[in-house]
PDB file of C-alpha atoms in Angstrom:
ATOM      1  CA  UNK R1016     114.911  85.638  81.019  1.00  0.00           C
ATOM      2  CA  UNK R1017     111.566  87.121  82.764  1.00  0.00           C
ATOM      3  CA  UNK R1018     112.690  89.292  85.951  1.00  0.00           C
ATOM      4  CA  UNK R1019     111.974  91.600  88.344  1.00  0.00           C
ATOM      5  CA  UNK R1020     114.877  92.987  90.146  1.00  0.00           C
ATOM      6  CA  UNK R1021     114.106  95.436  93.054  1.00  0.00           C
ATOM      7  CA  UNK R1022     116.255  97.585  95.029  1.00  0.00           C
ATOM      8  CA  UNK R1023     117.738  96.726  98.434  1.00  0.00           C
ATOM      9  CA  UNK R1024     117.513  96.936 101.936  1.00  0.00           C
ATOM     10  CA  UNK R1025     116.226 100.028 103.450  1.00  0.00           C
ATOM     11  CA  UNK R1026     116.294 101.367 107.598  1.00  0.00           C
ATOM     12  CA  UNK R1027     114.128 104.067 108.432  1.00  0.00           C
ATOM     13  CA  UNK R1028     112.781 105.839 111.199  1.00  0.00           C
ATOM     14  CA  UNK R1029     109.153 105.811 112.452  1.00  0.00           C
ATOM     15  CA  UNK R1030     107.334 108.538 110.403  1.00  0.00           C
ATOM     16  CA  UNK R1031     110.148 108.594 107.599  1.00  0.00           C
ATOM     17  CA  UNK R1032     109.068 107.357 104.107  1.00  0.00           C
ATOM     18  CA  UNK R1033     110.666 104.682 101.982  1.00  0.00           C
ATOM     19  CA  UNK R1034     110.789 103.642  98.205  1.00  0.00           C
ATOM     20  CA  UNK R1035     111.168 100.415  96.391  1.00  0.00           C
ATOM     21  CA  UNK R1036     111.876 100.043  92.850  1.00  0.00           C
ATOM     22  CA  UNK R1037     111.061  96.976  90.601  1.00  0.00           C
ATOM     23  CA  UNK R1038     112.678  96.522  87.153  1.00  0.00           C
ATOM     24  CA  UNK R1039     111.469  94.738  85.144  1.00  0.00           C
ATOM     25  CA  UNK R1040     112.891  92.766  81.862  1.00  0.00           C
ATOM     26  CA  UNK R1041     112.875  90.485  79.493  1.00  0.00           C
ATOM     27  CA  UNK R1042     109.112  91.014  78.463  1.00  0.00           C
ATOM     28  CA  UNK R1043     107.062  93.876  77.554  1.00  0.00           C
ATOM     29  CA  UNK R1044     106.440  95.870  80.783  1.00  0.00           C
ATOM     30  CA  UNK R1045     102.985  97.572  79.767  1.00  0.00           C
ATOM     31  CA  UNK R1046     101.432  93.727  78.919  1.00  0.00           C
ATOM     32  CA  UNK R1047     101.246  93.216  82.570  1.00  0.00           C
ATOM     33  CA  UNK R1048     100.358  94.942  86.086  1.00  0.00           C
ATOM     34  CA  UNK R1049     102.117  94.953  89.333  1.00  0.00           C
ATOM     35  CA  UNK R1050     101.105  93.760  92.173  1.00  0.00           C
ATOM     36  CA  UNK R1051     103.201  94.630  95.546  1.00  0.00           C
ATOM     37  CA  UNK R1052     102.686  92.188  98.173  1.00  0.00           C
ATOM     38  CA  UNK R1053     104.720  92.034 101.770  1.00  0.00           C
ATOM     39  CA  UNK R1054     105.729  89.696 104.203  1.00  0.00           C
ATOM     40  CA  UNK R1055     106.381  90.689 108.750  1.00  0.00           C
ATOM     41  CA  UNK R1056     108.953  88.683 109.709  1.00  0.00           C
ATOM     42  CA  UNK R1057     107.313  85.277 111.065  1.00  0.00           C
ATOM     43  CA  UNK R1058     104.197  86.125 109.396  1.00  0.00           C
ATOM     44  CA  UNK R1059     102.068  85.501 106.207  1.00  0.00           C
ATOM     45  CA  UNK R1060     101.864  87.001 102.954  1.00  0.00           C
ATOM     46  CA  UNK R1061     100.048  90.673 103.142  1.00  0.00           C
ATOM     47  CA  UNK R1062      98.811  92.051  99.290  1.00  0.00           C
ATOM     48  CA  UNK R1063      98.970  95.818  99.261  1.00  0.00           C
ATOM     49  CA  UNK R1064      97.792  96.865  95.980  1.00  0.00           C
ATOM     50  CA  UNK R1065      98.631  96.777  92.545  1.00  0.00           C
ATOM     51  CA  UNK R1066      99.149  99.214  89.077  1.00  0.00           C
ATOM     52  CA  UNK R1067      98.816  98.894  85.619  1.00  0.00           C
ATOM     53  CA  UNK R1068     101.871  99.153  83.656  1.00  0.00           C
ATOM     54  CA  UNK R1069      99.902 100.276  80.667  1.00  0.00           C
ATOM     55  CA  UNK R1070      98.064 103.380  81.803  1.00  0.00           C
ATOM     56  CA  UNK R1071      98.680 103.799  85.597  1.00  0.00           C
ATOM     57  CA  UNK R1072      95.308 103.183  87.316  1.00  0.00           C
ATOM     58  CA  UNK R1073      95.969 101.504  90.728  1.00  0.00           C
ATOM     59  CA  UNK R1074      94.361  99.621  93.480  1.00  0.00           C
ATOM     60  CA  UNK R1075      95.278 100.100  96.650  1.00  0.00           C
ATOM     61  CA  UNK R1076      94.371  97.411  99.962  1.00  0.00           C
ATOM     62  CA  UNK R1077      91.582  99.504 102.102  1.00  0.00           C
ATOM     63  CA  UNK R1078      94.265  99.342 104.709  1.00  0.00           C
ATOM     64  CA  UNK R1079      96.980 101.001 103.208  1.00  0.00           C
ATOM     65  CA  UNK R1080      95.057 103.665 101.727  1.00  0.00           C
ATOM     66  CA  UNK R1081      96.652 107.152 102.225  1.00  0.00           C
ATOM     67  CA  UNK R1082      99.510 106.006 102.823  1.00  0.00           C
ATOM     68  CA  UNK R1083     101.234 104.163  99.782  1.00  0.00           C
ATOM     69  CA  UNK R1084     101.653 105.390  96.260  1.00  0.00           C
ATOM     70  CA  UNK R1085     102.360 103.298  93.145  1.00  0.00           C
ATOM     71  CA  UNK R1086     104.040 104.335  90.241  1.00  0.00           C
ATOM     72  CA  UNK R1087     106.133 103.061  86.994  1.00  0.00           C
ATOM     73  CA  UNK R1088     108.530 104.008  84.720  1.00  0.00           C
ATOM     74  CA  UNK R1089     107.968 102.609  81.508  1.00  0.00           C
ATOM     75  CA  UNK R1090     110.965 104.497  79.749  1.00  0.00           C
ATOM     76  CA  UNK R1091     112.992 102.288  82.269  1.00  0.00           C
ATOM     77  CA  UNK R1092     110.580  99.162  82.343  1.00  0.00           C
ATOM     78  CA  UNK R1093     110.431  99.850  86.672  1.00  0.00           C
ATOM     79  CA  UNK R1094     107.861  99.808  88.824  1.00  0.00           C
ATOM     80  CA  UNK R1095     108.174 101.736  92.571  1.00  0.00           C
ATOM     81  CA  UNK R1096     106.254 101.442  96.025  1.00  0.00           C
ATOM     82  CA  UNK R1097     106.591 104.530  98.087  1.00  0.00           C
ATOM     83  CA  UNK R1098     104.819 103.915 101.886  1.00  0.00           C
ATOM     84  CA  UNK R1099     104.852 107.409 104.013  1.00  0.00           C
ATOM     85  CA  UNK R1100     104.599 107.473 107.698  1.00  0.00           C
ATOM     86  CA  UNK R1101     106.207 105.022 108.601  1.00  0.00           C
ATOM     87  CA  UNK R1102     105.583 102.403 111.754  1.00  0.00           C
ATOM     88  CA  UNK R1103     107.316  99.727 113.491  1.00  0.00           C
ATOM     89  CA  UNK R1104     104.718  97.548 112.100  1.00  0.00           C
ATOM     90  CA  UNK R1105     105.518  98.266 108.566  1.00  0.00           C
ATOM     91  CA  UNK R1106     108.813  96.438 108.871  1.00  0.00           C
ATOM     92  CA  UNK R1107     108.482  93.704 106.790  1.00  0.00           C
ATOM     93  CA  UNK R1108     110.104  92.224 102.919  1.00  0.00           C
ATOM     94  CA  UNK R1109     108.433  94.125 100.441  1.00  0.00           C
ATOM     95  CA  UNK R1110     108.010  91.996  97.208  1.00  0.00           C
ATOM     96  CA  UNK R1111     106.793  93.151  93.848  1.00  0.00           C
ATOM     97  CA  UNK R1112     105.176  90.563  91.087  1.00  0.00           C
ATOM     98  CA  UNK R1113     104.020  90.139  87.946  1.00  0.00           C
ATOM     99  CA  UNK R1114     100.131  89.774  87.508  1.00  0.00           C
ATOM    100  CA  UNK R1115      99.469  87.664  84.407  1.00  0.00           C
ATOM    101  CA  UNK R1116      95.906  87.268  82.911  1.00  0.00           C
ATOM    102  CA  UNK R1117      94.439  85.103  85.615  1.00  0.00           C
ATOM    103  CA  UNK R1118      95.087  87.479  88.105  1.00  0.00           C
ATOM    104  CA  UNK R1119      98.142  85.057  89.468  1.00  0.00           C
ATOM    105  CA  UNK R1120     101.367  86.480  90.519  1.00  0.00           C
ATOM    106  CA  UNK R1121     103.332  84.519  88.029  1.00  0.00           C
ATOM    107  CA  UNK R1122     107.077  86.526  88.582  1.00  0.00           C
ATOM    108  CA  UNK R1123     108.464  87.733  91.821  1.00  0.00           C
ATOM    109  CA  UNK R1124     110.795  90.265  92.598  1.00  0.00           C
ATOM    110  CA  UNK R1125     113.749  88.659  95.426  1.00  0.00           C
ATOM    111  CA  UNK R1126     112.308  91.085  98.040  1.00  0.00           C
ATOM    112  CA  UNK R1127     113.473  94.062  99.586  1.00  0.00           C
ATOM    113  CA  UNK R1128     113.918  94.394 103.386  1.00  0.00           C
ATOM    114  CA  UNK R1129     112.809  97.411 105.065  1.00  0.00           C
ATOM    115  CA  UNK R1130     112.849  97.820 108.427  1.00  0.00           C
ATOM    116  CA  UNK R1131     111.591 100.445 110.661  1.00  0.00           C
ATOM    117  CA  UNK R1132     113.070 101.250 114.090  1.00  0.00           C
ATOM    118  CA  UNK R1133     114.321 104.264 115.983  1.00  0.00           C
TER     119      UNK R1133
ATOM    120  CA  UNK N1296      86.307  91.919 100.877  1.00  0.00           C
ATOM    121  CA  UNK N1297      86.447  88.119 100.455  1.00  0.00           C
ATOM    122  CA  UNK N1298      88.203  86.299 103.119  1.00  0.00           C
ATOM    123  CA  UNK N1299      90.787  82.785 102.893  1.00  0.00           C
ATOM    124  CA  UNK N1300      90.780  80.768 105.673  1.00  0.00           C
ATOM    125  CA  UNK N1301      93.321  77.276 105.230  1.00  0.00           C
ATOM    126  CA  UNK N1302      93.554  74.537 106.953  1.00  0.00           C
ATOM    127  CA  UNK N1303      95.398  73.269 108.752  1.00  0.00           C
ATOM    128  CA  UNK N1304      97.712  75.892 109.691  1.00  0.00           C
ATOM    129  CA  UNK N1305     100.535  73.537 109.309  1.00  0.00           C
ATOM    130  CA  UNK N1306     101.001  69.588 109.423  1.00  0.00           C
ATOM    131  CA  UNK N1307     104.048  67.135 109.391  1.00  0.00           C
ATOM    132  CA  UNK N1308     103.819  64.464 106.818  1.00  0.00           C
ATOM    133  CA  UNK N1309     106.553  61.950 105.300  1.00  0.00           C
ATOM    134  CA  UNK N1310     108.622  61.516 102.202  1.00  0.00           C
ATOM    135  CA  UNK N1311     105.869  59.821  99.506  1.00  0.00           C
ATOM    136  CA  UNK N1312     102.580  60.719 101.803  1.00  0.00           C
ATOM    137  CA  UNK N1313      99.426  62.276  99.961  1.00  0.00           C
ATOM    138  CA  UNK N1314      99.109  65.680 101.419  1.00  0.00           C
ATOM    139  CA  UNK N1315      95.940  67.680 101.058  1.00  0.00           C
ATOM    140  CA  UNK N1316      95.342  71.660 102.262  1.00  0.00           C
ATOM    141  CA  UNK N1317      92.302  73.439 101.727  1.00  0.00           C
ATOM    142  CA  UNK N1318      91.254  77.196 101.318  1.00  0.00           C
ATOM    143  CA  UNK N1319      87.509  78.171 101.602  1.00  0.00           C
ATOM    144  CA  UNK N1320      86.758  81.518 100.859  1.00  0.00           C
ATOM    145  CA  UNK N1321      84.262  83.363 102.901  1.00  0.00           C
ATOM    146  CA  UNK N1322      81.577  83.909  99.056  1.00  0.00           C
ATOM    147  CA  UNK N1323      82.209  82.277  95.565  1.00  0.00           C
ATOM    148  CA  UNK N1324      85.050  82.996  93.765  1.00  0.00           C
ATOM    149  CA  UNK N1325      83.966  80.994  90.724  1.00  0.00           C
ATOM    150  CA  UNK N1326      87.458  79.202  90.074  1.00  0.00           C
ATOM    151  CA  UNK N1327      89.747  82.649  90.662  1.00  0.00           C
ATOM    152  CA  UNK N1328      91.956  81.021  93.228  1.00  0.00           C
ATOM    153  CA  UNK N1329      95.337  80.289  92.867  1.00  0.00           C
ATOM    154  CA  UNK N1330      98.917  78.622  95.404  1.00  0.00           C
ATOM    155  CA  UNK N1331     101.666  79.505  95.814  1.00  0.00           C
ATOM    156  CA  UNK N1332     105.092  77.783  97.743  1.00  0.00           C
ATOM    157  CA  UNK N1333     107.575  79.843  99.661  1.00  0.00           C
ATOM    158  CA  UNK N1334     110.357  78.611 101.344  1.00  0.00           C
ATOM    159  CA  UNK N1335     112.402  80.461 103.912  1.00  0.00           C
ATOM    160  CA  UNK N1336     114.042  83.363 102.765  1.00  0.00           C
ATOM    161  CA  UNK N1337     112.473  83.144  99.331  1.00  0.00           C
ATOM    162  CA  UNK N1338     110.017  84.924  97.377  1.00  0.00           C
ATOM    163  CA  UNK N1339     106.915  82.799  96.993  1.00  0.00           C
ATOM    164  CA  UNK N1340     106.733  80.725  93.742  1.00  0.00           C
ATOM    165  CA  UNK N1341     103.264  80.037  91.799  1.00  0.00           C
ATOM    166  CA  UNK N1342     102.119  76.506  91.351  1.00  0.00           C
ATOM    167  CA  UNK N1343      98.336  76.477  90.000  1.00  0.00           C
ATOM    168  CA  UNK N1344      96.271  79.508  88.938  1.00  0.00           C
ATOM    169  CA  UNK N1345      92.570  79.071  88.142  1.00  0.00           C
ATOM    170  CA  UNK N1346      92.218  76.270  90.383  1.00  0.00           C
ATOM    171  CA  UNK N1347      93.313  73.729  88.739  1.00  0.00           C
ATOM    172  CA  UNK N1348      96.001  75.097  86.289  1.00  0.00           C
ATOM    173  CA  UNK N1349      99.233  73.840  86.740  1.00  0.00           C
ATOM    174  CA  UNK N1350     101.887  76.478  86.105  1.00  0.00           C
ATOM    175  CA  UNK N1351     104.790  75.592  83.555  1.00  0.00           C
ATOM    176  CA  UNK N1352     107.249  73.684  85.033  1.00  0.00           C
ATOM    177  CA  UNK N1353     105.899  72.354  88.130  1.00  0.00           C
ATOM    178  CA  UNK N1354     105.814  68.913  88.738  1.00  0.00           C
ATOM    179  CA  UNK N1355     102.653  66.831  88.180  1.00  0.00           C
ATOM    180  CA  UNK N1356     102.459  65.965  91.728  1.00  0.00           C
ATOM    181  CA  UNK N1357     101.104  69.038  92.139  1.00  0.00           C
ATOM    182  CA  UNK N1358      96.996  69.813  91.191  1.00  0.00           C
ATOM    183  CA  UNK N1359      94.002  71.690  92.244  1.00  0.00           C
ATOM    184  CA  UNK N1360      90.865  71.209  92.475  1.00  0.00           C
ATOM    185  CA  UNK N1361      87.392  73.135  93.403  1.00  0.00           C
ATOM    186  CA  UNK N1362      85.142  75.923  92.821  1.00  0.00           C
ATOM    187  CA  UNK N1363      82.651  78.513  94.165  1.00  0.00           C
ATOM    188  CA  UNK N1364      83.992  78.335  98.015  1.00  0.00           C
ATOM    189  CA  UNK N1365      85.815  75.315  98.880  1.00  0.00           C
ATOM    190  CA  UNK N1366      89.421  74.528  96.774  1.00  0.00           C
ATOM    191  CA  UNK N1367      92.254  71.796  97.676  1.00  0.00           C
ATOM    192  CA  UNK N1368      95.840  71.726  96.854  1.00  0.00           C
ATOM    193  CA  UNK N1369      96.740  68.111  96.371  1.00  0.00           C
ATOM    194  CA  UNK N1370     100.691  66.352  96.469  1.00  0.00           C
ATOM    195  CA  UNK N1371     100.733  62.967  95.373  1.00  0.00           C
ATOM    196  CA  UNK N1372     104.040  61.587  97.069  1.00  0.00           C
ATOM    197  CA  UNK N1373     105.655  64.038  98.583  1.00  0.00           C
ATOM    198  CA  UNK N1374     109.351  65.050  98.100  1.00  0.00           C
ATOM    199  CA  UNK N1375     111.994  66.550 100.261  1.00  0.00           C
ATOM    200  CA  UNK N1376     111.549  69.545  98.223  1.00  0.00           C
ATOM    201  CA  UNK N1377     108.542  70.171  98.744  1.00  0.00           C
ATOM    202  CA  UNK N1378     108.637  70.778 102.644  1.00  0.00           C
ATOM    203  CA  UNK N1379     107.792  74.531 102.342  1.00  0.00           C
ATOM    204  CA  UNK N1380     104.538  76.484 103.308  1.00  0.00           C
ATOM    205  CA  UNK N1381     102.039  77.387 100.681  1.00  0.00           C
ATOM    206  CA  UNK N1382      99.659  80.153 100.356  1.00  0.00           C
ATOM    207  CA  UNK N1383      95.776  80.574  98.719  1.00  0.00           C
ATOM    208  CA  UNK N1384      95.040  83.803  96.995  1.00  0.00           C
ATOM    209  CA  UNK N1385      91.683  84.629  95.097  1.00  0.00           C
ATOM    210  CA  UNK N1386      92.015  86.770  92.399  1.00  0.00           C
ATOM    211  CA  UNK N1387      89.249  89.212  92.721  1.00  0.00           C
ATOM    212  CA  UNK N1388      90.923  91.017  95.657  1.00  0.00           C
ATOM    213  CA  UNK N1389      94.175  89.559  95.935  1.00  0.00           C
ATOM    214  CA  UNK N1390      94.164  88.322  99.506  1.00  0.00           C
ATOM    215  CA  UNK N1391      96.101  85.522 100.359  1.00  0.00           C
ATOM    216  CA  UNK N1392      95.218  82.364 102.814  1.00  0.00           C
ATOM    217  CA  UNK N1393      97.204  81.909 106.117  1.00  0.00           C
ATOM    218  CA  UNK N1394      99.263  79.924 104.774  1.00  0.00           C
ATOM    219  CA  UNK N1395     100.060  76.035 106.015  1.00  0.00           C
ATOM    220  CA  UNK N1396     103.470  74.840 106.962  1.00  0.00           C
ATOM    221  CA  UNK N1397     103.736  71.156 105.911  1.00  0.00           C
ATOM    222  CA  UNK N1398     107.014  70.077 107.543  1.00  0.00           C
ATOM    223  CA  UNK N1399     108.987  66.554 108.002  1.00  0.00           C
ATOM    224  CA  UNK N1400     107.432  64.178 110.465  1.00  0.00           C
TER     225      UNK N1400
END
């Protein structure tokens, strides 16, 4: 069936720098984008940016510029967020998703943890 | 960048009530909005693109409606299941809504 699997639960230190893979299966990976969206504990959903699985090109939130990089894999059908510099306020589950043609997220990822504390 | 604002932030409602939640977006969006459900601990789950498109195996309770600014999530009778808290998100640049928290009265 249509997945995305992502890696788990990450601790870091304040200024450290994490990574998150996404693989994807069970459809063809450079059909679709990723988006990576994430979620503060208590709080609401947060879109960060998003690449195409075709050719690369991203979009990253204003916010987050500088700071986060998005790559894939197609050879392995995965898809990774790396965030540098670290805060306490980047703790948060990290979620990737499938962007269909409508621009909906139509698959999620189960989420991946990180947490940032010294 | 276009902003969501829902209402209400959350609401308490019973087993078989219509519930309603808006989204207005802060310029038109055409129809380029789209909800979402997320219960605790889970990743959110899409129930309508395009406004009013119902996403493959949700129920029919569910539907959208509206365009330009102003957009409503509609649940005929509610269910158990369906005590969650669901999220707008326009497609041009991805942002989501609030969110609202319907919960058990």
């Amino acid at each position: 069936q249509v997945q995305l699997v992502q890696s788990g639960a990450e601790v870091k230190k304040p200024g450290a720098s994490v990574k998150v893979s996404c693989k994807a299966s069970g459809y063809t990976f450079t059909s679709y984008g990723i988006s990576w969206v994430r979620q503060a504990p208590g709080q609401g959903l947060e879109w960060m940016g998003w690449i195409s699985a075709y050719n690369g090109n991203t979009n990253y939130a204003q916010k987050l510029q500088g700071r986060v990089t998005m790559t894939t894999d197609t050879s392995t059908s995965t898809a990774y967020m790396e965030l540098r510099s670290l805060r306490s306020d980047d703790t948060a589950v990290y979620y990737c998703a499938r962007e269909c043609r409508s621009g909906a997220f139509d698959i999620w990822g189960q989420g991946t943890m990180v947490t940032v504390s010294s | 960048d276009i902003q969501m604002t829902q209402s209400p932030s959350s609401l308490s409602a019973s087993v078989g009530d219509r519930v309603t939640i808006t989204c207005r977006a802060s310029q038109s969006i055409s129809s380029y909005l789209n909800w979402y459900q997320q219960k605790p601990g889970k990743a959110p789950k899409l129930l309508i693109y395009a406004a009013s498109s119902l996403q493959s195996g949700v129920p029919s309770r569910f539907s959208g409606s509206g365009s330009g600014t102003d957009f409503t999530l509609t649940i005929s009778s509610l269910q158990p299941e369906d005590f969650a808290t669901y999220y707008c998100q326009q497609s041009y640049s991805k942002f989501f809504g609030g969110g609202t928290k319907v919960e058990i009265k």
